[in-house]
Tab-separated table of C-alpha atoms and ligand atoms in Angstrom:
chain	number	residue	atom	x	y	z
B	1	MET	CA	14.274	24.293	-13.546
B	2	SER	CA	13.102	26.638	-10.985
B	3	PRO	CA	10.419	25.705	-8.283
B	4	GLU	CA	8.172	28.677	-9.659
B	5	THR	CA	7.229	26.514	-12.698
B	6	ILE	CA	5.229	24.440	-10.235
B	7	PRO	CA	1.947	26.275	-9.571
B	8	GLY	CA	-0.265	26.108	-6.663
B	9	PRO	CA	-3.838	25.090	-6.794
B	10	THR	CA	-5.565	27.216	-9.383
B	11	PRO	CA	-7.725	29.712	-7.448
B	12	ASP	CA	-11.672	29.648	-8.177
B	13	PRO	CA	-12.584	32.310	-10.416
B	14	ALA	CA	-14.458	35.340	-8.950
B	15	ASP	CA	-17.637	34.448	-10.596
B	16	GLY	CA	-17.597	31.224	-8.680
B	17	LYS	CA	-17.614	29.011	-11.861
B	18	LYS	CA	-15.883	25.812	-11.654
B	19	ARG	CA	-12.129	26.085	-12.293
B	20	ALA	CA	-10.503	25.351	-15.566
B	21	ASP	CA	-10.027	21.627	-15.690
B	22	THR	CA	-7.492	20.421	-18.243
B	23	THR	CA	-3.722	20.712	-17.520
B	24	ALA	CA	-0.988	19.552	-19.842
B	25	ILE	CA	2.339	18.723	-18.146
B	26	THR	CA	4.822	18.840	-21.123
B	27	ASN	CA	8.678	18.294	-21.306
B	28	ILE	CA	8.566	15.340	-19.119
B	29	ALA	CA	11.984	13.537	-19.751
B	30	THR	CA	10.535	10.090	-18.796
B	31	LEU	CA	6.832	9.274	-18.536
B	32	VAL	CA	5.887	5.917	-16.912
B	33	THR	CA	2.520	4.926	-18.376
B	34	ASN	CA	2.312	1.161	-17.159
B	35	ASP	CA	0.519	0.740	-20.432
B	36	PRO	CA	2.791	-1.215	-22.842
B	37	SER	CA	0.496	-0.105	-25.822
B	38	LEU	CA	1.513	3.337	-25.127
B	39	GLY	CA	5.230	3.247	-24.941
B	40	SER	CA	8.201	0.945	-24.420
B	41	GLY	CA	8.446	-2.109	-22.267
B	42	PRO	CA	6.202	-3.130	-19.513
B	43	LEU	CA	6.371	0.186	-18.240
B	44	GLY	CA	5.030	1.831	-21.340
B	45	LEU	CA	7.914	4.443	-21.228
B	46	ILE	CA	7.523	7.415	-23.382
B	47	GLN	CA	10.588	9.855	-23.423
B	48	ASP	CA	10.008	13.583	-24.083
B	49	ALA	CA	6.492	13.140	-23.303
B	50	ALA	CA	3.408	15.193	-22.151
B	51	ILE	CA	0.174	14.109	-20.061
B	52	VAL	CA	-3.037	16.017	-19.981
B	53	ILE	CA	-5.128	16.009	-16.697
B	54	ASP	CA	-8.837	16.201	-17.688
B	55	GLY	CA	-10.887	16.788	-14.470
B	56	ASP	CA	-10.009	13.844	-12.191
B	57	ARG	CA	-8.841	11.564	-15.113
B	58	ILE	CA	-6.087	11.290	-17.507
B	59	GLY	CA	-7.300	12.798	-20.914
B	60	TRP	CA	-4.235	12.116	-23.114
B	61	VAL	CA	-0.565	10.936	-23.218
B	62	GLY	CA	2.005	11.404	-25.922
B	63	PRO	CA	5.183	13.290	-27.355
B	64	SER	CA	5.401	16.675	-25.854
B	65	SER	CA	5.667	18.139	-29.189
B	66	LYS	CA	1.936	17.024	-30.063
B	67	ALA	CA	0.380	17.992	-26.718
B	68	PRO	CA	-3.221	19.492	-27.251
B	69	THR	CA	-4.172	22.845	-26.063
B	70	THR	CA	-5.347	22.993	-22.421
B	71	ASP	CA	-6.497	25.423	-19.948
B	72	ASN	CA	-3.409	25.341	-17.903
B	73	ARG	CA	0.184	24.098	-18.835
B	74	LEU	CA	3.139	23.116	-16.658
B	75	ASP	CA	6.725	22.786	-18.107
B	76	ALA	CA	8.220	19.476	-16.146
B	77	GLY	CA	11.787	20.843	-17.172
B	78	GLY	CA	13.062	17.604	-18.104
B	79	ARG	CA	11.905	15.566	-15.017
B	80	ALA	CA	10.068	12.333	-14.626
B	81	VAL	CA	6.343	11.613	-14.086
B	82	VAL	CA	5.314	8.328	-12.665
B	83	PRO	CA	1.762	6.924	-11.581
B	84	GLY	CA	1.057	7.790	-7.911
B	85	PHE	CA	2.129	4.715	-5.736
B	86	VAL	CA	-0.589	2.141	-4.693
B	87	ASP	CA	0.371	1.142	-1.162
B	88	SER	CA	-1.892	-1.849	-0.735
B	89	HIS	CA	-0.970	-2.842	2.854
B	90	SER	CA	-0.972	-0.593	5.877
B	91	HIS	CA	-2.125	-0.610	9.489
B	92	LEU	CA	-2.602	3.214	10.064
B	93	VAL	CA	-5.339	3.224	12.774
B	94	PHE	CA	-3.383	3.218	16.033
B	95	ALA	CA	-2.037	5.121	18.888
B	96	GLY	CA	1.169	5.432	20.783
B	97	ASP	CA	4.600	4.157	19.147
B	98	ARG	CA	6.931	1.222	19.853
B	99	THR	CA	10.327	3.121	19.995
B	100	ALA	CA	11.290	1.193	22.993
B	101	GLU	CA	10.586	-2.209	21.349
B	102	PHE	CA	12.545	-1.157	18.202
B	103	ASN	CA	15.373	0.184	20.265
B	104	ALA	CA	15.650	-3.153	21.996
B	105	ARG	CA	15.333	-5.322	18.850
B	106	MET	CA	18.094	-3.151	17.314
B	107	SER	CA	20.130	-4.280	20.352
B	108	GLY	CA	19.849	-7.960	19.734
B	109	GLN	CA	16.257	-9.177	20.413
B	110	SER	CA	13.961	-10.987	17.988
B	111	TYR	CA	10.701	-9.901	16.996
B	112	SER	CA	7.404	-11.747	17.910
B	113	ALA	CA	3.895	-11.149	16.995
B	114	GLY	CA	2.952	-10.581	20.717
B	115	GLY	CA	4.300	-6.861	20.413
B	116	ILE	CA	1.105	-5.898	18.746
B	117	ARG	CA	-0.468	-5.946	22.251
B	118	THR	CA	1.251	-2.798	23.158
B	119	THR	CA	-0.238	-0.916	20.346
B	120	VAL	CA	-3.765	-2.706	21.089
B	121	ALA	CA	-3.745	-1.167	24.608
B	122	ALA	CA	-2.824	2.433	23.458
B	123	THR	CA	-5.327	2.356	20.546
B	124	ARG	CA	-8.185	1.237	22.825
B	125	ALA	CA	-7.413	3.938	25.331
B	126	ALA	CA	-7.191	6.683	22.482
B	127	SER	CA	-10.156	8.976	21.513
B	128	ASN	CA	-11.652	8.885	18.093
B	129	ASN	CA	-10.136	12.307	17.431
B	130	GLU	CA	-6.807	11.292	18.333
B	131	LEU	CA	-6.944	8.064	16.137
B	132	ASN	CA	-8.452	10.201	13.072
B	133	ALA	CA	-5.871	12.744	13.465
B	134	ASN	CA	-3.085	9.971	13.325
B	135	VAL	CA	-4.407	8.480	10.339
B	136	ALA	CA	-4.738	11.763	8.815
B	137	ARG	CA	-1.226	12.532	9.612
B	138	TYR	CA	0.272	9.278	8.091
B	139	VAL	CA	-1.917	9.515	5.094
B	140	ALA	CA	-0.582	12.963	4.300
B	141	GLU	CA	3.129	11.728	5.013
B	142	ALA	CA	2.504	9.115	2.493
B	143	ARG	CA	1.180	11.350	-0.097
B	144	ARG	CA	4.046	13.651	0.243
B	145	GLN	CA	6.096	10.687	-0.791
B	146	GLY	CA	3.895	9.989	-3.871
B	147	THR	CA	1.170	7.685	-2.503
B	148	THR	CA	-2.043	8.165	-4.019
B	149	THR	CA	-3.989	5.036	-3.051
B	150	ILE	CA	-3.593	3.497	0.386
B	151	GLU	CA	-5.271	0.441	1.909
B	152	ILE	CA	-5.754	0.695	5.814
B	153	LYS	CA	-6.509	-2.167	8.018
B	154	SER	CA	-8.102	-2.348	11.450
B	155	GLY	CA	-6.502	-4.785	13.808
B	156	TYR	CA	-5.460	-2.840	16.959
B	157	GLY	CA	-8.851	-2.734	18.648
B	158	LEU	CA	-9.754	-6.452	18.796
B	159	THR	CA	-13.146	-5.980	20.607
B	160	THR	CA	-16.138	-5.639	18.303
B	161	GLU	CA	-16.561	-1.980	19.186
B	162	ASP	CA	-13.114	-1.001	18.834
B	163	GLU	CA	-12.520	-2.761	15.475
B	164	ALA	CA	-15.694	-1.128	13.925
B	165	ARG	CA	-14.292	2.148	15.274
B	166	ALA	CA	-10.959	1.571	13.461
B	167	LEU	CA	-12.787	0.974	10.261
B	168	THR	CA	-15.069	3.961	10.579
B	169	ILE	CA	-11.987	6.094	10.981
B	170	ALA	CA	-10.069	4.369	8.234
B	171	SER	CA	-12.921	4.718	5.747
B	172	VAL	CA	-12.788	8.552	6.202
B	173	HIS	CA	-9.441	8.519	4.665
B	174	THR	CA	-9.776	5.707	1.800
B	175	ASP	CA	-12.037	3.368	0.091
B	176	GLU	CA	-9.584	0.529	0.577
B	177	VAL	CA	-10.619	-0.462	4.120
B	178	THR	CA	-9.675	-3.891	5.557
B	179	TYR	CA	-11.224	-5.682	8.483
B	180	LEU	CA	-8.283	-7.391	10.597
B	181	GLY	CA	-10.061	-8.525	13.670
B	182	ALA	CA	-7.863	-11.560	13.088
B	183	HIS	CA	-4.594	-9.705	13.639
B	184	ILE	CA	-3.607	-11.579	16.947
B	185	VAL	CA	-5.890	-13.289	19.454
B	186	ALA	CA	-7.346	-10.599	21.669
B	187	PRO	CA	-5.576	-10.540	25.138
B	188	GLU	CA	-8.742	-11.366	26.921
B	189	PHE	CA	-9.088	-14.538	24.972
B	190	ALA	CA	-5.330	-15.708	25.276
B	191	ASP	CA	-6.636	-18.989	26.841
B	192	ARG	CA	-9.701	-19.372	24.415
B	193	PRO	CA	-8.434	-18.694	20.823
B	194	GLU	CA	-11.457	-20.642	19.392
B	195	ALA	CA	-13.857	-18.380	21.255
B	196	TYR	CA	-12.212	-15.482	19.812
B	197	VAL	CA	-12.446	-16.901	16.246
B	198	ASP	CA	-16.049	-17.362	16.969
B	199	LEU	CA	-16.226	-13.593	17.863
B	200	VAL	CA	-14.266	-12.430	14.767
B	201	THR	CA	-16.679	-14.606	12.590
B	202	GLY	CA	-19.575	-13.582	14.333
B	203	PRO	CA	-20.657	-10.480	15.971
B	204	MET	CA	-17.498	-8.732	15.253
B	205	LEU	CA	-17.805	-9.541	11.597
B	206	ASP	CA	-21.462	-8.351	11.698
B	207	ALA	CA	-20.626	-4.981	12.831
B	208	CYS	CA	-17.396	-4.464	10.850
B	209	ALA	CA	-18.512	-5.848	7.375
B	210	PRO	CA	-20.670	-2.617	6.750
B	211	HIS	CA	-17.354	-0.444	6.993
B	212	ALA	CA	-14.813	-2.657	4.819
B	213	ARG	CA	-14.175	-3.827	1.410
B	214	TRP	CA	-11.651	-6.561	2.452
B	215	ILE	CA	-11.045	-9.193	5.220
B	216	ASP	CA	-7.458	-10.082	6.339
B	217	VAL	CA	-6.102	-12.760	8.794
B	218	PHE	CA	-2.592	-12.938	10.237
B	219	CYS	CA	-2.047	-16.632	9.504
B	220	GLU	CA	1.299	-17.144	11.545
B	221	ARG	CA	2.515	-19.155	14.321
B	222	GLY	CA	1.475	-17.316	17.550
B	223	ALA	CA	-1.434	-15.702	15.588
B	224	PHE	CA	-3.922	-17.836	13.639
B	225	ASP	CA	-3.392	-21.322	11.961
B	226	GLY	CA	-4.474	-22.451	8.905
B	227	ASP	CA	-7.737	-23.942	10.047
B	228	GLN	CA	-8.739	-20.819	11.751
B	229	ALA	CA	-7.528	-18.512	9.191
B	230	ARG	CA	-9.852	-20.498	6.620
B	231	ALA	CA	-12.801	-20.120	8.992
B	232	ILE	CA	-12.233	-16.414	9.349
B	233	LEU	CA	-11.660	-15.724	5.622
B	234	THR	CA	-14.561	-18.040	4.559
B	235	ALA	CA	-16.849	-16.135	6.955
B	236	GLY	CA	-15.888	-12.762	5.711
B	237	LYS	CA	-16.474	-13.991	2.070
B	238	ARG	CA	-20.026	-14.954	2.978
B	239	ALA	CA	-20.455	-11.340	4.418
B	240	GLY	CA	-19.509	-9.772	1.219
B	241	LEU	CA	-15.871	-9.047	1.981
B	242	LEU	CA	-13.056	-10.045	-0.366
B	243	PRO	CA	-10.089	-11.942	1.273
B	244	ARG	CA	-6.362	-11.032	1.587
B	245	VAL	CA	-3.952	-12.664	3.922
B	246	HIS	CA	-0.704	-11.950	6.004
B	247	ALA	CA	0.985	-15.079	4.727
B	248	ASN	CA	4.458	-16.762	5.561
B	249	GLN	CA	6.045	-13.592	6.915
B	250	LEU	CA	7.964	-15.264	9.919
B	251	THR	CA	7.912	-18.881	8.982
B	252	HIS	CA	6.916	-21.351	6.538
B	253	GLY	CA	3.132	-22.170	6.773
B	254	PRO	CA	-0.164	-22.551	5.160
B	255	GLY	CA	-1.218	-18.932	4.395
B	256	VAL	CA	-0.003	-18.715	0.676
B	257	GLN	CA	-1.674	-21.933	-0.276
B	258	LEU	CA	-4.839	-20.702	1.586
B	259	ALA	CA	-4.534	-17.330	-0.012
B	260	VAL	CA	-4.579	-19.005	-3.565
B	261	GLU	CA	-7.180	-21.468	-2.682
B	262	LEU	CA	-9.700	-18.813	-1.669
B	263	ASP	CA	-8.663	-16.557	-4.562
B	264	ALA	CA	-7.552	-13.774	-2.204
B	265	ALA	CA	-6.554	-10.626	-3.953
B	266	SER	CA	-3.260	-10.838	-2.332
B	267	ALA	CA	-0.879	-12.925	-0.076
B	268	ASP	CA	1.182	-10.320	1.788
B	269	HIS	CA	4.782	-10.888	3.043
B	270	CYS	CA	5.696	-14.051	1.222
B	271	THR	CA	9.095	-14.101	3.046
B	272	HIS	CA	9.262	-17.897	3.521
B	273	LEU	CA	8.104	-19.875	0.522
B	274	THR	CA	8.474	-23.403	-0.660
B	275	ASP	CA	8.629	-24.234	-4.300
B	276	ALA	CA	4.946	-25.247	-4.153
B	277	ASP	CA	4.155	-21.798	-2.687
B	278	VAL	CA	5.893	-20.273	-5.413
B	279	ASP	CA	3.996	-22.273	-7.916
B	280	ALA	CA	0.823	-21.821	-6.389
B	281	LEU	CA	1.181	-17.902	-6.652
B	282	ALA	CA	2.503	-18.153	-10.331
B	283	GLY	CA	-0.443	-20.231	-11.382
B	284	GLY	CA	-3.212	-18.547	-9.337
B	285	SER	CA	-4.664	-14.787	-9.525
B	286	THR	CA	-3.225	-13.927	-6.099
B	287	VAL	CA	-0.613	-11.143	-6.017
B	288	ALA	CA	2.485	-11.759	-3.973
B	289	THR	CA	2.839	-8.511	-2.181
B	290	LEU	CA	6.316	-8.073	-0.661
B	291	LEU	CA	6.782	-5.583	2.270
B	292	PRO	CA	10.335	-4.984	2.699
B	293	GLY	CA	10.155	-2.523	5.357
B	294	ALA	CA	9.232	-5.172	7.730
B	295	GLU	CA	12.376	-7.190	6.944
B	296	PHE	CA	14.541	-4.020	7.168
B	297	SER	CA	13.054	-2.903	10.621
B	298	THR	CA	13.130	-6.526	12.085
B	299	ARG	CA	16.663	-7.457	10.344
B	300	ALA	CA	14.993	-10.384	9.064
B	301	GLU	CA	15.640	-12.348	5.735
B	302	TRP	CA	14.497	-10.523	2.659
B	303	PRO	CA	11.881	-12.069	0.487
B	304	ASP	CA	12.977	-13.358	-2.830
B	305	ALA	CA	11.331	-11.140	-5.356
B	306	ARG	CA	13.505	-12.462	-8.242
B	307	ARG	CA	12.198	-16.171	-7.495
B	308	LEU	CA	8.653	-15.160	-7.731
B	309	LEU	CA	9.239	-12.904	-10.837
B	310	ASP	CA	10.903	-15.495	-12.623
B	311	ALA	CA	8.372	-18.044	-11.826
B	312	GLY	CA	5.756	-15.797	-13.118
B	313	ALA	CA	4.032	-14.558	-10.047
B	314	VAL	CA	2.585	-10.976	-10.102
B	315	VAL	CA	4.520	-8.849	-7.434
B	316	ALA	CA	3.342	-5.842	-5.429
B	317	LEU	CA	5.531	-3.674	-3.172
B	318	SER	CA	4.041	-2.025	-0.181
B	319	THR	CA	5.020	-0.332	3.264
B	320	ASP	CA	3.143	-2.435	5.874
B	321	CYS	CA	3.253	0.889	7.660
B	322	ASN	CA	2.613	-0.019	11.228
B	323	PRO	CA	4.148	1.321	14.570
B	324	GLY	CA	5.717	-2.183	15.543
B	325	SER	CA	7.643	-3.837	12.437
B	326	SER	CA	7.727	-1.339	9.584
B	327	PHE	CA	7.079	2.272	10.606
B	328	THR	CA	7.678	3.724	7.246
B	329	SER	CA	5.173	5.361	4.997
B	330	SER	CA	7.685	5.728	2.134
B	331	MET	CA	6.988	3.567	-0.992
B	332	PRO	CA	10.243	5.164	-2.709
B	333	PHE	CA	12.223	3.568	0.234
B	334	CYS	CA	10.650	0.364	-0.333
B	335	ILE	CA	11.501	0.436	-4.099
B	336	ALA	CA	15.185	1.066	-3.061
B	337	LEU	CA	15.174	-1.961	-0.727
B	338	ALA	CA	13.553	-4.057	-3.486
B	339	VAL	CA	16.063	-3.116	-5.964
B	340	ARG	CA	19.056	-3.399	-3.664
B	341	ASP	CA	18.332	-6.567	-1.681
B	342	MET	CA	15.340	-8.603	-3.435
B	343	GLY	CA	16.611	-8.900	-6.744
B	344	MET	CA	14.304	-6.526	-8.509
B	345	THR	CA	15.333	-4.223	-11.401
B	346	PRO	CA	14.280	-0.583	-10.959
B	347	ASP	CA	11.702	-0.993	-13.576
B	348	GLU	CA	10.133	-3.944	-11.834
B	349	ALA	CA	10.045	-2.223	-8.447
B	350	LEU	CA	8.378	0.760	-10.140
B	351	TRP	CA	5.734	-1.412	-11.679
B	352	SER	CA	5.352	-3.404	-8.452
B	353	ALA	CA	4.938	-0.147	-6.362
B	354	THR	CA	2.099	1.084	-8.887
B	355	ALA	CA	0.500	-1.266	-11.155
B	356	GLY	CA	1.342	-4.151	-8.786
B	357	GLY	CA	-0.240	-2.722	-5.863
B	358	ALA	CA	-3.339	-1.864	-8.009
B	359	ALA	CA	-3.469	-5.449	-8.948
B	360	ALA	CA	-3.309	-6.400	-5.175
B	361	LEU	CA	-6.291	-4.250	-4.657
B	362	ARG	CA	-8.101	-5.446	-7.936
B	363	ARG	CA	-8.109	-1.953	-9.299
B	364	THR	CA	-7.806	-1.113	-12.740
B	365	ASP	CA	-8.442	2.744	-12.558
B	366	VAL	CA	-5.004	3.426	-10.710
B	367	GLY	CA	-1.428	2.354	-11.002
B	368	ARG	CA	-1.254	3.471	-14.634
B	369	LEU	CA	-1.380	6.675	-16.568
B	370	SER	CA	-3.303	5.892	-19.609
B	371	PRO	CA	-6.336	7.745	-20.904
B	372	GLY	CA	-9.339	7.144	-18.509
B	373	ALA	CA	-7.268	6.240	-15.406
B	374	ARG	CA	-7.562	8.314	-12.422
B	375	ALA	CA	-5.351	11.369	-12.628
B	376	ASN	CA	-2.994	10.193	-9.774
B	377	LEU	CA	0.750	11.127	-10.522
B	378	ALA	CA	3.819	12.230	-8.973
B	379	LEU	CA	6.546	14.481	-10.518
B	380	LEU	CA	10.088	13.486	-9.510
B	381	ASP	CA	12.854	15.753	-9.063
B	382	ALA	CA	15.018	13.387	-11.409
B	383	PRO	CA	15.026	12.713	-15.066
B	384	SER	CA	13.846	9.008	-14.755
B	385	HIS	CA	12.170	6.711	-12.177
B	386	VAL	CA	15.416	4.696	-11.872
B	387	HIS	CA	16.621	7.298	-9.515
B	388	LEU	CA	14.161	6.354	-6.849
B	389	ALA	CA	16.459	3.411	-6.319
B	390	TYR	CA	19.663	5.086	-7.395
B	391	ARG	CA	19.203	7.951	-4.903
B	392	PRO	CA	17.891	6.142	-1.839
B	393	GLY	CA	16.659	8.245	1.157
B	394	VAL	CA	16.553	11.411	-0.962
B	395	PRO	CA	13.037	13.181	-1.261
B	396	LEU	CA	12.712	13.225	-5.128
B	397	VAL	CA	8.870	13.526	-5.087
B	398	SER	CA	8.316	17.098	-5.826
B	399	ALA	CA	4.465	17.174	-6.686
B	400	VAL	CA	1.669	15.016	-6.348
B	401	TRP	CA	-1.634	15.148	-8.163
B	402	GLN	CA	-4.560	13.068	-6.687
B	403	ASP	CA	-7.775	12.908	-8.681
B	404	GLY	CA	-6.602	15.585	-10.814
B	405	GLU	CA	-5.702	18.021	-7.981
B	406	LEU	CA	-2.531	19.353	-7.060
B	407	VAL	CA	-1.990	18.276	-3.282
N	1	LIG	ZN1	0.583	-6.174	8.003
């Protein structure tokens, strides 16, 4: 099909009335609804489909031949439509980059959590405008690649003022804001980690809780141990925040078990798991969020998605976009890695990047394309979602709607 069939945003009518608000996208070769009641398999696939956007919501899905009359109509030309990606793990409030560190690591040095300090220094030195512009830039970059819901963490301020500032800036761009004062022990507290935990669970928490929905902790050797992580997450819960955990990324550790015990929405990374960890994830309500960009960018061992899926765990995929260990905003790239190297099928990877991410954020209004869901969707320059892994590195996302608006 020709690109002319993709319209720009509908202009406001001259009389100033609200623009026409129903749009049918017809002639979709493969529509992924993620609603098994609407189509085949776990993805709820409908072939030769149509979908109706009604305001900011999905109004209808079904066979293209039965599409209802709408104000606007768009012919997808035999391409695929998928739910907008839900990236449930990113660290976008930062300044500077770590090109030199990446370059060194790719020349044979190993990654350690201490590299975060470089970004902390640059972020503290940056102006509000600079940080806000960076977040806007990376959110737009993600959106061009099909991401319509993104979680953003603090964690490069590590003072009360700088953490609260990061959350305030993040909340301009998303509702999914996470307080990560416990990213690493702040450099000023290197010899007094318990005093830093007191700060994170005390005055810093008080200043940050009003600006966040979630609390997170990097539970890892070199960051926070199990007891510290438990204290931080428990304090966050008391302040009304919902827990999520950076768990078992670099080594085996208590993070996953703690996440499940505290009913965290997600345990993120899950690269080094014991059988007991896998069983806990399979038996609990905590999503296992895998972040293959981190393993790719640090030449580390891949998380074993197949093992988790076979055990019955819910698996999400996210970018972990951050300047140190995973500087990608591309969910299609993560899908390709998950299929190639983590034992996921293309269907499973697509589900994990959409519905899985929604589950990791405890959202039911995104990650699916069934009536009533948010009209967040991506049109692919391909006949099916399988091409996201089949054609790695190719920019297949050709149009994105967020809350019903073509963006
Ligand atoms: Zn992270």
